[in-house]
PDB file of C-alpha atoms in Angstrom:
ATOM      1  CA  MET D   1     -52.209 -39.777  24.358  1.00 45.00           C
ATOM      2  CA  GLU D   2     -53.416 -41.485  21.143  1.00 53.00           C
ATOM      3  CA  GLN D   3     -53.345 -38.962  18.322  1.00 60.00           C
ATOM      4  CA  VAL D   4     -57.206 -37.951  17.357  1.00 68.00           C
ATOM      5  CA  MET D   5     -57.922 -38.265  13.780  1.00 78.00           C
ATOM      6  CA  THR D   6     -59.277 -35.105  12.139  1.00 83.00           C
ATOM      7  CA  GLU D   7     -62.178 -35.109   9.740  1.00 87.00           C
ATOM      8  CA  PHE D   8     -59.649 -34.041   6.978  1.00 89.00           C
ATOM      9  CA  ASP D   9     -57.599 -37.539   8.172  1.00 91.00           C
ATOM     10  CA  LYS D  10     -60.774 -39.390   8.031  1.00 92.00           C
ATOM     11  CA  ILE D  11     -61.672 -38.543   4.835  1.00 93.00           C
ATOM     12  CA  VAL D  12     -58.097 -39.333   3.129  1.00 94.00           C
ATOM     13  CA  LYS D  13     -58.172 -42.587   4.728  1.00 95.00           C
ATOM     14  CA  LYS D  14     -61.472 -43.672   3.626  1.00 95.00           C
ATOM     15  CA  HIS D  15     -60.056 -42.634  -0.313  1.00 97.00           C
ATOM     16  CA  GLU D  16     -56.539 -44.451   0.262  1.00 97.00           C
ATOM     17  CA  ASN D  17     -58.346 -47.633   1.302  1.00 96.00           C
ATOM     18  CA  GLU D  18     -59.725 -48.238  -2.040  1.00 97.00           C
ATOM     19  CA  ILE D  19     -56.678 -47.677  -4.008  1.00 97.00           C
ATOM     20  CA  GLY D  20     -55.810 -51.374  -4.557  1.00 97.00           C
ATOM     21  CA  SER D  21     -59.696 -51.906  -5.495  1.00 97.00           C
ATOM     22  CA  ILE D  22     -59.253 -48.989  -8.057  1.00 97.00           C
ATOM     23  CA  GLN D  23     -55.841 -50.143  -9.552  1.00 98.00           C
ATOM     24  CA  LYS D  24     -57.457 -53.725  -9.861  1.00 97.00           C
ATOM     25  CA  ALA D  25     -60.268 -52.469 -11.685  1.00 97.00           C
ATOM     26  CA  ILE D  26     -58.116 -50.109 -13.985  1.00 96.00           C
ATOM     27  CA  THR D  27     -55.396 -52.636 -14.646  1.00 97.00           C
ATOM     28  CA  PRO D  28     -57.257 -54.759 -17.283  1.00 97.00           C
ATOM     29  CA  LEU D  29     -58.106 -51.590 -19.375  1.00 97.00           C
ATOM     30  CA  ILE D  30     -54.049 -51.210 -19.403  1.00 96.00           C
ATOM     31  CA  LYS D  31     -53.086 -54.568 -20.237  1.00 96.00           C
ATOM     32  CA  ALA D  32     -55.807 -54.451 -23.124  1.00 95.00           C
ATOM     33  CA  GLY D  33     -53.734 -51.564 -24.752  1.00 95.00           C
ATOM     34  CA  LEU D  34     -55.751 -48.765 -23.428  1.00 96.00           C
ATOM     35  CA  LYS D  35     -54.504 -45.500 -22.364  1.00 95.00           C
ATOM     36  CA  VAL D  36     -56.027 -44.349 -18.884  1.00 96.00           C
ATOM     37  CA  THR D  37     -55.721 -40.788 -17.880  1.00 96.00           C
ATOM     38  CA  ASP D  38     -57.265 -38.753 -14.854  1.00 96.00           C
ATOM     39  CA  GLU D  39     -59.869 -37.590 -17.436  1.00 96.00           C
ATOM     40  CA  ASP D  40     -60.657 -41.085 -18.469  1.00 95.00           C
ATOM     41  CA  LEU D  41     -61.090 -41.798 -14.589  1.00 96.00           C
ATOM     42  CA  THR D  42     -63.713 -39.374 -14.291  1.00 96.00           C
ATOM     43  CA  SER D  43     -65.604 -40.661 -17.256  1.00 95.00           C
ATOM     44  CA  LEU D  44     -65.504 -44.161 -16.305  1.00 95.00           C
ATOM     45  CA  SER D  45     -67.069 -43.008 -13.151  1.00 94.00           C
ATOM     46  CA  TYR D  46     -70.133 -42.489 -15.340  1.00 92.00           C
ATOM     47  CA  GLU D  47     -70.512 -44.559 -18.619  1.00 91.00           C
ATOM     48  CA  GLY D  48     -66.528 -44.472 -19.898  1.00 93.00           C
ATOM     49  CA  ALA D  49     -67.375 -42.755 -23.151  1.00 94.00           C
ATOM     50  CA  ARG D  50     -63.799 -41.527 -23.400  1.00 94.00           C
ATOM     51  CA  ILE D  51     -62.443 -45.161 -23.301  1.00 95.00           C
ATOM     52  CA  LYS D  52     -64.837 -46.384 -25.600  1.00 96.00           C
ATOM     53  CA  GLU D  53     -63.842 -43.500 -28.321  1.00 96.00           C
ATOM     54  CA  GLN D  54     -60.202 -44.972 -27.927  1.00 96.00           C
ATOM     55  CA  ALA D  55     -61.424 -48.582 -28.038  1.00 95.00           C
ATOM     56  CA  VAL D  56     -63.204 -47.816 -31.195  1.00 95.00           C
ATOM     57  CA  ALA D  57     -60.117 -46.070 -32.772  1.00 95.00           C
ATOM     58  CA  ILE D  58     -57.800 -48.887 -31.814  1.00 94.00           C
ATOM     59  CA  ALA D  59     -60.260 -51.245 -33.161  1.00 93.00           C
ATOM     60  CA  ASP D  60     -60.688 -49.581 -36.306  1.00 92.00           C
ATOM     61  CA  GLN D  61     -57.066 -49.113 -36.728  1.00 91.00           C
ATOM     62  CA  GLU D  62     -56.330 -52.866 -36.578  1.00 88.00           C
ATOM     63  CA  ALA D  63     -59.067 -53.885 -38.481  1.00 89.00           C
ATOM     64  CA  GLU D  64     -57.523 -51.775 -41.392  1.00 86.00           C
ATOM     65  CA  LYS D  65     -55.026 -54.595 -41.588  1.00 89.00           C
ATOM     66  CA  PHE D  66     -57.523 -56.511 -43.488  1.00 86.00           C
ATOM     67  CA  LYS D  67     -58.213 -55.779 -47.020  1.00 86.00           C
ATOM     68  CA  ILE D  68     -61.436 -57.420 -47.932  1.00 88.00           C
ATOM     69  CA  PRO D  69     -64.250 -55.147 -46.544  1.00 86.00           C
ATOM     70  CA  PHE D  70     -66.131 -58.174 -44.935  1.00 89.00           C
ATOM     71  CA  ARG D  71     -63.081 -59.504 -43.029  1.00 88.00           C
ATOM     72  CA  ARG D  72     -62.357 -55.849 -42.012  1.00 87.00           C
ATOM     73  CA  ASN D  73     -65.597 -55.020 -40.796  1.00 90.00           C
ATOM     74  CA  GLN D  74     -65.774 -58.365 -39.232  1.00 92.00           C
ATOM     75  CA  GLU D  75     -62.504 -57.983 -36.920  1.00 90.00           C
ATOM     76  CA  PHE D  76     -63.699 -54.284 -36.268  1.00 93.00           C
ATOM     77  CA  GLU D  77     -66.806 -55.157 -34.608  1.00 94.00           C
ATOM     78  CA  ASN D  78     -65.146 -58.222 -32.956  1.00 94.00           C
ATOM     79  CA  LEU D  79     -62.361 -56.084 -31.478  1.00 95.00           C
ATOM     80  CA  LYS D  80     -64.720 -53.446 -30.440  1.00 95.00           C
ATOM     81  CA  THR D  81     -67.151 -56.079 -28.715  1.00 95.00           C
ATOM     82  CA  GLU D  82     -64.202 -57.444 -26.869  1.00 96.00           C
ATOM     83  CA  PHE D  83     -63.100 -54.107 -25.683  1.00 96.00           C
ATOM     84  CA  PHE D  84     -66.444 -53.116 -24.489  1.00 97.00           C
ATOM     85  CA  LYS D  85     -66.414 -56.115 -22.547  1.00 97.00           C
ATOM     86  CA  ILE D  86     -63.521 -55.062 -20.637  1.00 97.00           C
ATOM     87  CA  ILE D  87     -64.658 -51.821 -20.448  1.00 97.00           C
ATOM     88  CA  GLU D  88     -67.945 -52.583 -18.609  1.00 96.00           C
ATOM     89  CA  THR D  89     -66.159 -54.800 -16.264  1.00 97.00           C
ATOM     90  CA  ALA D  90     -63.653 -52.097 -15.306  1.00 97.00           C
ATOM     91  CA  LYS D  91     -66.678 -49.584 -15.049  1.00 96.00           C
ATOM     92  CA  ASN D  92     -68.553 -51.534 -12.562  1.00 96.00           C
ATOM     93  CA  ASP D  93     -65.486 -52.596 -10.533  1.00 97.00           C
ATOM     94  CA  PHE D  94     -64.439 -49.066 -10.508  1.00 97.00           C
ATOM     95  CA  ARG D  95     -67.725 -47.652  -9.535  1.00 96.00           C
ATOM     96  CA  LYS D  96     -68.199 -50.446  -6.742  1.00 96.00           C
ATOM     97  CA  ALA D  97     -64.534 -49.205  -5.443  1.00 96.00           C
ATOM     98  CA  LEU D  98     -65.932 -45.515  -5.403  1.00 96.00           C
ATOM     99  CA  LYS D  99     -68.998 -46.511  -3.629  1.00 95.00           C
ATOM    100  CA  SER D 100     -70.992 -44.492  -6.503  1.00 93.00           C
ATOM    101  CA  ASP D 101     -74.200 -46.169  -5.692  1.00 91.00           C
ATOM    102  CA  THR D 102     -74.173 -45.048  -1.843  1.00 92.00           C
ATOM    103  CA  PHE D 103     -74.992 -41.834   0.168  1.00 92.00           C
ATOM    104  CA  HIS D 104     -71.407 -40.979   0.812  1.00 92.00           C
ATOM    105  CA  PRO D 105     -69.475 -42.061  -2.684  1.00 95.00           C
ATOM    106  CA  LEU D 106     -65.717 -41.295  -2.913  1.00 96.00           C
ATOM    107  CA  ASN D 107     -64.806 -38.326  -5.197  1.00 96.00           C
ATOM    108  CA  VAL D 108     -63.098 -39.201  -8.240  1.00 97.00           C
ATOM    109  CA  ASN D 109     -61.087 -36.358  -8.257  1.00 96.00           C
ATOM    110  CA  ALA D 110     -59.054 -37.745  -5.281  1.00 97.00           C
ATOM    111  CA  PHE D 111     -57.319 -40.242  -7.609  1.00 98.00           C
ATOM    112  CA  HIS D 112     -54.478 -39.837  -9.990  1.00 97.00           C
ATOM    113  CA  ILE D 113     -53.015 -42.144 -12.371  1.00 97.00           C
ATOM    114  CA  GLN D 114     -49.444 -42.127 -13.464  1.00 96.00           C
ATOM    115  CA  GLU D 115     -47.758 -44.673 -15.810  1.00 94.00           C
ATOM    116  CA  GLY D 116     -50.563 -47.198 -15.033  1.00 95.00           C
ATOM    117  CA  LYS D 117     -50.417 -46.816 -11.009  1.00 97.00           C
ATOM    118  CA  ILE D 118     -53.383 -45.070  -8.892  1.00 97.00           C
ATOM    119  CA  PHE D 119     -52.226 -42.418  -6.436  1.00 97.00           C
ATOM    120  CA  MET D 120     -53.873 -40.058  -4.274  1.00 97.00           C
ATOM    121  CA  SER D 121     -53.866 -36.510  -6.265  1.00 97.00           C
ATOM    122  CA  GLU D 122     -51.849 -33.724  -4.705  1.00 96.00           C
ATOM    123  CA  LYS D 123     -54.062 -31.090  -6.052  1.00 96.00           C
ATOM    124  CA  TRP D 124     -57.284 -32.911  -4.415  1.00 96.00           C
ATOM    125  CA  LEU D 125     -55.450 -33.309  -1.072  1.00 95.00           C
ATOM    126  CA  GLU D 126     -54.364 -29.812  -0.888  1.00 93.00           C
ATOM    127  CA  ASN D 127     -57.665 -28.742  -2.027  1.00 92.00           C
ATOM    128  CA  MET D 128     -59.215 -30.856   1.113  1.00 91.00           C
ATOM    129  CA  ARG D 129     -56.550 -29.636   3.344  1.00 89.00           C
ATOM    130  CA  LEU D 130     -57.403 -25.980   3.123  1.00 86.00           C
ATOM    131  CA  GLN D 131     -61.297 -27.024   3.243  1.00 87.00           C
ATOM    132  CA  TYR D 132     -60.622 -28.857   6.409  1.00 82.00           C
ATOM    133  CA  GLU D 133     -57.660 -27.337   8.026  1.00 75.00           C
ATOM    134  CA  PRO D 134     -57.894 -23.648   7.578  1.00 71.00           C
ATOM    135  CA  GLU D 135     -54.641 -21.530   7.941  1.00 74.00           C
ATOM    136  CA  ALA D 136     -53.495 -21.476  11.612  1.00 76.00           C
ATOM    137  CA  THR D 137     -54.100 -18.453  13.095  1.00 85.00           C
ATOM    138  CA  GLU D 138     -53.394 -17.839  16.832  1.00 89.00           C
ATOM    139  CA  ALA D 139     -57.103 -18.112  17.645  1.00 91.00           C
ATOM    140  CA  ARG D 140     -57.440 -21.312  15.893  1.00 85.00           C
ATOM    141  CA  LYS D 141     -53.910 -22.741  17.399  1.00 87.00           C
ATOM    142  CA  LYS D 142     -55.591 -22.083  20.854  1.00 92.00           C
ATOM    143  CA  ALA D 143     -59.099 -23.743  20.171  1.00 91.00           C
ATOM    144  CA  THR D 144     -57.222 -26.971  18.813  1.00 87.00           C
ATOM    145  CA  ALA D 145     -55.391 -26.665  21.976  1.00 92.00           C
ATOM    146  CA  LEU D 146     -58.441 -26.828  23.971  1.00 95.00           C
ATOM    147  CA  MET D 147     -60.391 -29.387  21.730  1.00 93.00           C
ATOM    148  CA  ASN D 148     -57.364 -31.679  22.321  1.00 92.00           C
ATOM    149  CA  LYS D 149     -57.156 -31.212  25.824  1.00 95.00           C
ATOM    150  CA  ALA D 150     -60.963 -31.632  26.248  1.00 95.00           C
ATOM    151  CA  ILE D 151     -61.034 -34.977  24.168  1.00 94.00           C
ATOM    152  CA  ALA D 152     -58.227 -35.870  26.198  1.00 94.00           C
ATOM    153  CA  ALA D 153     -59.715 -35.381  29.642  1.00 95.00           C
ATOM    154  CA  ILE D 154     -63.106 -37.259  28.166  1.00 96.00           C
ATOM    155  CA  GLU D 155     -61.446 -40.366  27.027  1.00 95.00           C
ATOM    156  CA  ALA D 156     -59.113 -40.312  30.290  1.00 96.00           C
ATOM    157  CA  LEU D 157     -62.398 -40.254  32.127  1.00 96.00           C
ATOM    158  CA  ASN D 158     -63.872 -43.062  30.280  1.00 96.00           C
ATOM    159  CA  ALA D 159     -60.856 -45.385  30.593  1.00 96.00           C
ATOM    160  CA  PHE D 160     -60.700 -44.421  34.443  1.00 96.00           C
ATOM    161  CA  VAL D 161     -64.238 -45.948  34.717  1.00 95.00           C
ATOM    162  CA  ALA D 162     -64.040 -48.483  32.091  1.00 94.00           C
ATOM    163  CA  ASP D 163     -63.664 -51.462  34.546  1.00 94.00           C
ATOM    164  CA  ASN D 164     -66.211 -50.231  37.197  1.00 95.00           C
ATOM    165  CA  PRO D 165     -69.285 -52.516  37.048  1.00 94.00           C
ATOM    166  CA  TYR D 166     -71.332 -49.694  38.534  1.00 94.00           C
ATOM    167  CA  LEU D 167     -70.703 -47.108  36.038  1.00 94.00           C
ATOM    168  CA  GLY D 168     -71.568 -47.305  32.543  1.00 93.00           C
ATOM    169  CA  LYS D 169     -69.577 -44.398  31.420  1.00 94.00           C
ATOM    170  CA  GLY D 170     -67.152 -41.488  32.624  1.00 95.00           C
ATOM    171  CA  VAL D 171     -68.708 -39.093  30.145  1.00 96.00           C
ATOM    172  CA  THR D 172     -72.017 -39.684  27.965  1.00 95.00           C
ATOM    173  CA  SER D 173     -75.009 -38.144  26.535  1.00 94.00           C
ATOM    174  CA  SER D 174     -78.595 -37.716  27.645  1.00 92.00           C
ATOM    175  CA  LEU D 175     -79.426 -40.636  25.345  1.00 93.00           C
ATOM    176  CA  ASP D 176     -77.647 -42.909  27.222  1.00 93.00           C
ATOM    177  CA  ASP D 177     -79.727 -44.198  30.473  1.00 92.00           C
ATOM    178  CA  ARG D 178     -76.292 -45.764  32.107  1.00 94.00           C
ATOM    179  CA  ARG D 179     -75.000 -44.404  35.447  1.00 95.00           C
ATOM    180  CA  CYS D 180     -72.126 -41.976  34.353  1.00 96.00           C
ATOM    181  CA  LEU D 181     -70.168 -38.977  35.998  1.00 97.00           C
ATOM    182  CA  ILE D 182     -70.870 -36.351  33.416  1.00 96.00           C
ATOM    183  CA  TRP D 183     -73.307 -36.096  30.610  1.00 96.00           C
ATOM    184  CA  LEU D 184     -74.357 -33.602  27.955  1.00 95.00           C
ATOM    185  CA  ASP D 185     -77.801 -32.735  27.153  1.00 94.00           C
ATOM    186  CA  GLY D 186     -79.333 -31.815  23.432  1.00 91.00           C
ATOM    187  CA  ASP D 187     -78.053 -28.461  24.107  1.00 92.00           C
ATOM    188  CA  GLY D 188     -74.553 -29.199  24.722  1.00 91.00           C
ATOM    189  CA  ASN D 189     -74.960 -28.151  28.495  1.00 95.00           C
ATOM    190  CA  ILE D 190     -72.527 -29.891  30.679  1.00 95.00           C
ATOM    191  CA  HIS D 191     -74.293 -31.836  34.039  1.00 96.00           C
ATOM    192  CA  ARG D 192     -72.163 -33.333  36.770  1.00 96.00           C
ATOM    193  CA  GLU D 193     -73.466 -36.571  38.772  1.00 96.00           C
ATOM    194  CA  ASP D 194     -71.406 -35.921  41.986  1.00 95.00           C
ATOM    195  CA  ASN D 195     -73.891 -38.481  43.552  1.00 94.00           C
ATOM    196  CA  ASN D 196     -72.179 -41.169  41.373  1.00 95.00           C
ATOM    197  CA  LEU D 197     -68.644 -40.555  42.982  1.00 95.00           C
ATOM    198  CA  LYS D 198     -69.903 -42.989  45.596  1.00 94.00           C
ATOM    199  CA  PHE D 199     -69.614 -45.824  43.133  1.00 93.00           C
ATOM    200  CA  ILE D 200     -65.766 -45.311  42.480  1.00 92.00           C
TER     201      ILE D 200
END
C-alpha cells in the first residue's frame, strides 16, 4: 500500500521544496560580504532592516579609507546604493520563494541558515510535529490504524472500478453525479449503491 502523506508531511514537503529558491535568493547577499543569520531571514521577509543596517556599517567602514571628506562621502553613498540594490533583489526573491503575497505563505521560521547554507529548522520541525502529530496513546494508535484501513479500502475500491466504463468511482461524494458503489452525503453519512453492482 502506498504510504499516505500526513498533514505534517505535506507542510514540511511544501517548505522543503523551496530551499533551493531561498538559497538562490540569499547567496548574493553572502557573496557581497553580508552575514545572514536566522534573525536576518525574518527581517528580510519584511523590509530587511537588519541587513540594511549591516550594509550601512560596512559601507561606512570601507569609506573611512579615504581621507578627503568629499571622496569619503561619495564612496559611502556608492557602496550603500550598491548594497541596497542587492538587498532589494534578495528581499523580493526571498518573499517570492516564501509566497508572502499569497493566502498560504510559508513560515520563515521553518528555515535555518548555517555557514551560508539554508536548512530546515530542527526547532520548527519539532514544534510542527508536536502540533500535527500529538504524542501517541493507545486510543490514537487505534484511530490511526482504523484511518489507514479506511483509506486503503477506499483506494482499493476506486482502483478496482477504475477501468470500468459504467462506473465513475468506487467511493465518492454527493457532489459527484457519476455512478458509484458508495457515496458520502454532506453530513458524512455513508450510502451504498448495491444496485450498481450489476455494472460489474
